[in-house]
Coordinates of C-alpha atoms in Angstrom, one line a residue:
M227 CA -58.8 13.6 -15.1
I228 CA -60.2 11.3 -12.8
V229 CA -59.9 8.4 -15.0
S230 CA -56.4 9.6 -15.6
A231 CA -55.6 10.0 -12.1
V232 CA -57.1 6.8 -11.3
M233 CA -55.3 4.8 -13.7
L234 CA -52.0 6.7 -12.4
G235 CA -52.3 5.5 -8.9
K236 CA -52.7 2.1 -10.1
S237 CA -49.8 1.9 -12.2
S238 CA -47.5 4.6 -11.8
N239 CA -46.0 6.8 -9.4
L240 CA -48.6 9.9 -9.0
R241 CA -46.0 12.2 -7.5
Q242 CA -43.2 11.3 -10.0
F243 CA -45.7 12.0 -12.7
L244 CA -46.7 15.3 -11.1
W245 CA -43.7 16.7 -10.5
D246 CA -42.7 18.1 -13.9
S247 CA -41.0 21.3 -15.1
S248 CA -44.1 22.1 -17.5
L249 CA -46.6 21.7 -15.0
L250 CA -44.4 23.3 -11.9
S251 CA -44.0 26.1 -14.5
L252 CA -47.3 26.8 -15.5
L253 CA -48.5 26.0 -11.6
T254 CA -46.2 29.4 -11.0
F255 CA -47.1 31.4 -13.6
G256 CA -51.0 31.1 -12.5
L257 CA -49.8 32.1 -9.1
Y258 CA -47.7 34.6 -10.2
C259 CA -50.6 36.0 -12.2
S260 CA -53.2 35.8 -9.5
F261 CA -50.7 37.9 -7.0
I262 CA -50.2 40.5 -9.6
N263 CA -54.0 40.7 -10.1
I264 CA -54.5 41.0 -6.1
I265 CA -52.6 43.7 -5.7
G266 CA -53.4 45.7 -9.2
P267 CA -56.2 46.6 -10.7
G268 CA -56.7 43.3 -12.5
D269 CA -59.3 40.7 -11.4
V270 CA -58.0 37.8 -9.9
A271 CA -61.0 35.7 -11.1
R272 CA -59.6 36.1 -14.5
T273 CA -56.5 33.9 -13.7
G274 CA -58.9 30.9 -13.6
I275 CA -58.3 30.4 -17.4
I276 CA -54.7 29.7 -16.4
Y277 CA -55.1 26.5 -14.0
G278 CA -57.8 25.2 -16.9
W279 CA -54.8 24.8 -18.9
I280 CA -53.3 22.1 -16.4
I281 CA -56.1 20.0 -17.7
P282 CA -55.1 19.2 -21.3
L283 CA -51.3 19.2 -20.3
V284 CA -51.8 16.7 -18.0
L285 CA -53.9 14.8 -20.4
G286 CA -51.1 15.1 -22.7
K287 CA -48.5 13.4 -20.4
A288 CA -51.2 10.9 -19.3
F289 CA -51.8 10.0 -23.1
I290 CA -48.2 9.3 -23.6
L291 CA -47.4 7.5 -20.2
F292 CA -50.2 5.0 -21.5
R293 CA -49.6 5.0 -25.1
H294 CA -46.1 5.9 -25.7
Q295 CA -45.3 2.7 -28.1
T296 CA -47.9 3.7 -30.7
V297 CA -48.1 7.7 -30.1
Q298 CA -46.5 8.1 -33.5
K299 CA -49.5 6.5 -35.3
D300 CA -52.3 8.1 -32.9
I301 CA -51.0 11.5 -33.9
L302 CA -51.5 10.7 -37.5
A303 CA -54.7 9.0 -36.9
A304 CA -55.7 12.6 -35.6
A305 CA -54.5 14.3 -38.4
L306 CA -56.1 11.9 -40.9
A307 CA -59.4 12.6 -39.5
L308 CA -59.4 16.0 -39.9
A309 CA -58.3 15.6 -43.5
G310 CA -61.3 13.7 -43.3
V311 CA -63.7 16.4 -42.1
M312 CA -62.0 18.9 -44.2
L313 CA -62.5 16.8 -47.3
V314 CA -66.0 16.7 -46.7
A315 CA -66.7 20.2 -45.7
Q316 CA -64.9 21.6 -49.1
L317 CA -66.9 19.0 -50.8
L318 CA -70.5 20.5 -49.6
L319 CA -68.5 24.0 -50.0
A320 CA -68.3 23.1 -53.4
F321 CA -71.8 22.2 -54.1
D322 CA -72.7 25.9 -52.8
I323 CA -73.9 23.6 -49.4
K324 CA -72.9 26.4 -47.0
H325 CA -74.8 25.7 -43.8
I326 CA -76.6 22.4 -42.5
D327 CA -80.0 23.3 -40.8
N328 CA -79.2 25.1 -37.4
L329 CA -75.4 23.4 -36.9
G330 CA -74.5 26.7 -37.0
L331 CA -70.9 25.3 -38.7
D332 CA -70.6 27.9 -41.3
L333 CA -69.0 25.9 -43.8
Q334 CA -68.7 29.2 -46.6
Y335 CA -65.4 29.7 -44.3
L336 CA -64.9 26.4 -43.2
K337 CA -64.9 27.4 -39.5
L338 CA -66.8 24.3 -38.2
T339 CA -66.7 24.1 -34.7
F340 CA -63.5 25.9 -34.2
R341 CA -65.8 29.2 -33.8
N342 CA -63.8 31.3 -36.0
V343 CA -61.6 31.2 -39.1
S344 CA -58.3 31.6 -37.3
R345 CA -58.5 28.8 -35.3
T346 CA -59.5 26.5 -38.1
A347 CA -56.6 27.5 -39.8
L348 CA -54.4 27.0 -37.1
F349 CA -55.8 23.3 -36.3
V350 CA -56.0 22.8 -40.5
A351 CA -51.8 23.9 -40.5
V352 CA -51.2 21.6 -37.0
G353 CA -52.7 18.5 -39.1
C354 CA -50.8 19.7 -42.4
M355 CA -47.4 19.8 -40.6
V356 CA -47.9 16.2 -38.8
C357 CA -48.7 14.8 -42.2
F358 CA -45.7 16.6 -43.8
T359 CA -43.4 14.9 -41.0
Q360 CA -44.6 11.9 -41.7
F361 CA -44.3 11.9 -45.3
I362 CA -40.7 12.8 -45.0
F363 CA -40.0 10.2 -42.6
A364 CA -42.5 7.4 -43.8
S365 CA -40.4 4.0 -45.0
S366 CA -43.3 2.6 -47.6
Y367 CA -44.9 3.8 -50.7
R368 CA -48.4 3.3 -49.5
S369 CA -47.7 5.3 -45.9
R370 CA -46.2 8.3 -48.2
L371 CA -49.2 8.0 -50.6
L372 CA -51.5 8.4 -47.7
T373 CA -49.8 11.2 -45.9
M374 CA -49.4 13.3 -48.9
T375 CA -53.0 12.8 -49.9
A376 CA -54.0 14.2 -46.6
G377 CA -51.3 16.7 -46.4
I378 CA -52.8 18.5 -49.9
I379 CA -56.6 18.0 -48.3
L380 CA -55.5 20.1 -45.5
L381 CA -53.3 22.4 -47.0
S382 CA -56.1 23.1 -49.9
A383 CA -58.2 24.1 -46.8
L384 CA -56.1 26.5 -45.2
L385 CA -55.9 28.0 -48.4
V386 CA -59.5 28.6 -48.3
T387 CA -59.4 30.1 -44.9
E388 CA -57.3 32.6 -46.4
R389 CA -54.9 33.0 -42.9
R390 CA -51.7 34.6 -44.5
M391 CA -49.6 34.1 -41.2
T392 CA -50.9 30.6 -40.5
L393 CA -49.1 29.2 -44.1
A394 CA -46.1 31.4 -43.6
A395 CA -45.7 29.6 -40.3
L396 CA -46.4 26.0 -41.8
L397 CA -44.0 26.7 -44.5
I398 CA -41.2 28.3 -42.2
C399 CA -41.6 25.1 -40.4
C400 CA -41.5 22.9 -43.2
G401 CA -38.5 24.9 -44.6
F402 CA -36.4 24.4 -40.9
L403 CA -37.0 20.6 -41.0
L404 CA -36.0 20.3 -45.0
A405 CA -33.1 22.4 -44.2
S406 CA -31.9 20.4 -41.5
R407 CA -32.2 17.6 -43.7
R408 CA -30.2 19.3 -46.8
S409 CA -33.2 19.0 -48.9
F410 CA -32.8 22.4 -50.3
R411 CA -34.3 21.1 -53.9
A412 CA -37.5 20.1 -52.2
I413 CA -37.8 23.5 -50.2
V414 CA -37.6 25.0 -54.0
L415 CA -40.1 22.7 -55.6
G416 CA -42.2 23.0 -52.4
L417 CA -42.8 26.7 -52.7
A418 CA -43.1 26.4 -56.4
A419 CA -46.0 24.1 -55.8
I420 CA -47.5 26.5 -53.2
V421 CA -47.4 29.7 -55.5
C422 CA -49.3 27.3 -57.9
I423 CA -51.7 26.3 -55.8
I424 CA -52.6 29.7 -54.7
F425 CA -53.2 30.6 -58.2
L426 CA -55.2 28.0 -59.0
F427 CA -57.6 28.7 -55.9
G428 CA -57.5 32.4 -56.9
K429 CA -56.1 33.7 -53.6
A430 CA -53.2 35.4 -55.5
E431 CA -54.3 38.7 -54.3
R432 CA -55.1 37.9 -50.4
F433 CA -51.4 35.9 -50.3
D434 CA -49.7 38.8 -52.0
L435 CA -46.5 39.4 -49.6
R436 CA -45.2 42.5 -50.6
P437 CA -44.8 45.0 -48.0
G438 CA -47.0 48.0 -49.1
H439 CA -49.8 45.4 -49.8
L440 CA -49.4 43.8 -46.4
L441 CA -48.8 47.0 -44.3
A442 CA -52.1 48.5 -45.8
S443 CA -54.2 46.1 -44.0
Q444 CA -52.1 46.2 -41.0
G445 CA -53.6 49.1 -38.9
E446 CA -55.4 47.0 -36.2
R447 CA -52.0 45.4 -35.7
L448 CA -49.5 48.5 -35.4
T449 CA -52.2 50.1 -32.8
V450 CA -52.0 47.5 -30.9
W451 CA -48.4 46.8 -30.8
Y452 CA -47.7 50.4 -29.8
A453 CA -50.2 50.5 -26.9
A454 CA -48.6 47.3 -25.8
V455 CA -44.8 48.8 -26.1
E456 CA -46.2 51.9 -24.2
I457 CA -47.7 49.3 -21.6
I458 CA -44.5 47.9 -21.1
K459 CA -42.5 51.3 -20.7
T460 CA -44.7 51.8 -17.8
H461 CA -44.8 48.4 -16.1
P462 CA -41.9 46.9 -17.4
L463 CA -41.2 44.0 -14.6
T464 CA -44.8 43.1 -13.3
G465 CA -46.8 44.3 -16.4
S466 CA -50.6 45.6 -16.0
G467 CA -52.1 42.7 -15.1
F468 CA -53.6 39.5 -16.4
R469 CA -56.1 40.3 -19.2
T470 CA -56.5 43.8 -18.3
F471 CA -55.0 44.7 -21.9
K472 CA -57.7 46.4 -23.3
E473 CA -58.3 48.7 -20.3
A474 CA -54.6 49.5 -19.8
A475 CA -54.3 49.9 -23.8
A476 CA -57.2 52.7 -24.1
P477 CA -55.6 55.8 -23.5
H478 CA -52.6 54.7 -26.0
V479 CA -55.2 53.7 -28.3
E480 CA -56.8 56.7 -28.7
T481 CA -53.1 58.2 -28.9
Y482 CA -52.6 56.3 -32.0
R483 CA -55.8 57.0 -33.9
A484 CA -55.5 60.7 -33.5
S485 CA -52.1 60.6 -35.4
H486 CA -53.2 57.9 -37.8
P487 CA -57.1 58.7 -38.6
K488 CA -56.6 57.2 -42.3
E489 CA -55.9 53.5 -41.0
G490 CA -59.6 52.2 -41.0
A491 CA -61.6 50.4 -38.6
Y492 CA -60.3 48.2 -35.8
E493 CA -62.1 44.8 -34.9
N494 CA -60.2 43.2 -32.0
L495 CA -58.6 45.4 -29.5
E496 CA -58.6 42.7 -26.8
D497 CA -55.3 41.6 -27.2
A498 CA -51.8 43.1 -28.5
H499 CA -52.0 40.7 -31.8
N500 CA -48.6 39.1 -30.9
L501 CA -48.0 36.6 -27.5
P502 CA -44.7 38.0 -26.9
L503 CA -45.6 41.6 -26.5
H504 CA -49.1 40.7 -25.3
L505 CA -47.4 38.7 -22.4
L506 CA -44.8 41.7 -21.5
S507 CA -47.5 44.1 -21.8
E508 CA -49.8 41.8 -19.1
N509 CA -47.3 40.3 -17.1
G510 CA -43.9 42.4 -17.2
I511 CA -40.6 40.6 -17.8
I512 CA -41.1 38.0 -14.5
G513 CA -44.6 36.8 -16.0
M514 CA -42.8 36.2 -19.5
A515 CA -39.8 34.3 -18.1
I516 CA -41.8 32.1 -16.3
F517 CA -44.4 31.5 -18.8
S518 CA -41.4 30.7 -21.5
L519 CA -40.3 27.9 -19.4
I520 CA -43.4 25.9 -19.7
F521 CA -42.4 25.2 -23.3
F522 CA -38.4 25.3 -22.5
F523 CA -38.3 21.9 -21.4
P524 CA -40.8 19.9 -23.6
L525 CA -38.8 21.6 -27.0
R526 CA -35.8 20.6 -25.7
N527 CA -36.9 16.9 -25.1
C528 CA -38.2 16.3 -28.6
W529 CA -35.0 17.7 -30.1
Q530 CA -32.7 15.8 -28.0
L531 CA -35.4 12.2 -29.2
R532 CA -35.5 13.8 -32.4
S533 CA -33.3 10.9 -34.0
T534 CA -34.8 8.3 -31.8
N535 CA -38.6 9.2 -31.1
P536 CA -40.6 9.0 -34.1
A537 CA -43.2 11.2 -32.5
A538 CA -40.7 14.2 -31.6
I539 CA -40.6 15.5 -34.6
P540 CA -44.5 15.7 -35.4
L541 CA -44.7 17.0 -31.5
L542 CA -41.9 19.8 -31.9
S543 CA -43.0 21.1 -35.3
S544 CA -46.7 21.5 -34.3
I545 CA -45.6 23.6 -30.9
A546 CA -43.3 25.2 -32.9
L547 CA -45.8 26.1 -35.7
I548 CA -48.3 27.2 -33.0
L549 CA -45.4 29.6 -31.2
L550 CA -44.7 31.0 -34.7
N551 CA -48.2 31.6 -35.6
S552 CA -49.1 33.5 -32.4
Q553 CA -46.6 36.2 -33.2
L554 CA -49.7 37.7 -35.1
H555 CA -52.8 36.3 -33.5
V556 CA -52.7 35.9 -30.0
N557 CA -55.4 32.5 -29.7
I558 CA -54.1 31.2 -26.2
F559 CA -57.0 32.3 -24.5
S560 CA -59.3 30.3 -26.9
L561 CA -60.2 27.2 -25.2
N562 CA -59.9 24.6 -28.1
V563 CA -56.2 26.3 -29.1
S564 CA -54.9 26.4 -25.6
G565 CA -56.1 23.0 -25.3
L566 CA -54.5 21.8 -28.4
L567 CA -51.2 23.6 -27.5
F568 CA -51.0 22.5 -24.0
L569 CA -52.1 19.1 -24.5
L570 CA -48.9 18.9 -27.5
V571 CA -46.8 20.2 -24.6
G572 CA -47.8 17.6 -22.2
A573 CA -47.3 15.0 -24.9
A574 CA -43.7 16.7 -25.1
S575 CA -42.9 16.6 -21.9
G576 CA -43.8 13.0 -21.5
I577 CA -42.0 11.1 -24.2
G578 CA -38.9 12.7 -22.3
E579 CA -40.1 11.2 -19.2
E580 CA -40.7 8.0 -21.0
H581 CA -37.0 8.1 -22.7
R582 CA -35.6 8.3 -18.8
R583 CA -37.5 5.4 -17.8

């Protein structure tokens, strides 16, 4: 942050750089949540994480300012580097090397340094999305071969993590992109290839998407969704307070458990397992509206520049994938996931500003 500030002070108008819709919306969201927690039951110190999100957002925008001519190559290089890491991890796993001394990589589930399987899957899916966008827009056979190979490596790692929603989010984003290009044959062939790979990896039972099979494992989510709806009914405008979901949901969770005693164990009741429901329950309609503005303008920038800026589609698709994944996972409070998300948001905001310049 210090280095970026010094470089901005020398080469750009710092005030213009900071006068950013996403940055202002994020700051407004933080001040709003702090105020609600001060006057409500929440702890104002818990809102500190929101102001921490400013760091990756500003860094993402600064990155575009200094690398706007090569940002597409930089994004692809990051995805290729991730593919290389995942290739090594899968090779070690294939040779039954699951731990390396005391590094705590936990290769059995490809957690690596992402702390848990869900976060690993999300990073891998974003890398796969970048490779896919570069593949369909690549102009040379060599570039297509490189991105296809990296994409296959990342996709195989995603299947190893067994995260169904993350795979679904990836497929939805890829399908939407292909549909916008009227490549319907590619959609059918891609889905057929995914199904074949799932059976090849022996993950057919895990990726069984029949409603009866899915609902049987969703007791935890149904519980917190019920609790979130009850909280929203009680505090529709302002919510219960930032990071107070577990406490506010506790009585509603007990009520739901009493009427559904056969739904098994509950591992995580810290959040609503759905970002919109979580924001509405903790921050109300007002907070949800402010939070949405953080993403509205960067996504609009990418959509408007989709035909003229080669970095727009990868950024747009990656942010959309993370937001789609958040319909069943609230990973935004994890520093690595929030760092990735707001870095991409800052970059998306930056390409719009560079275009206007």
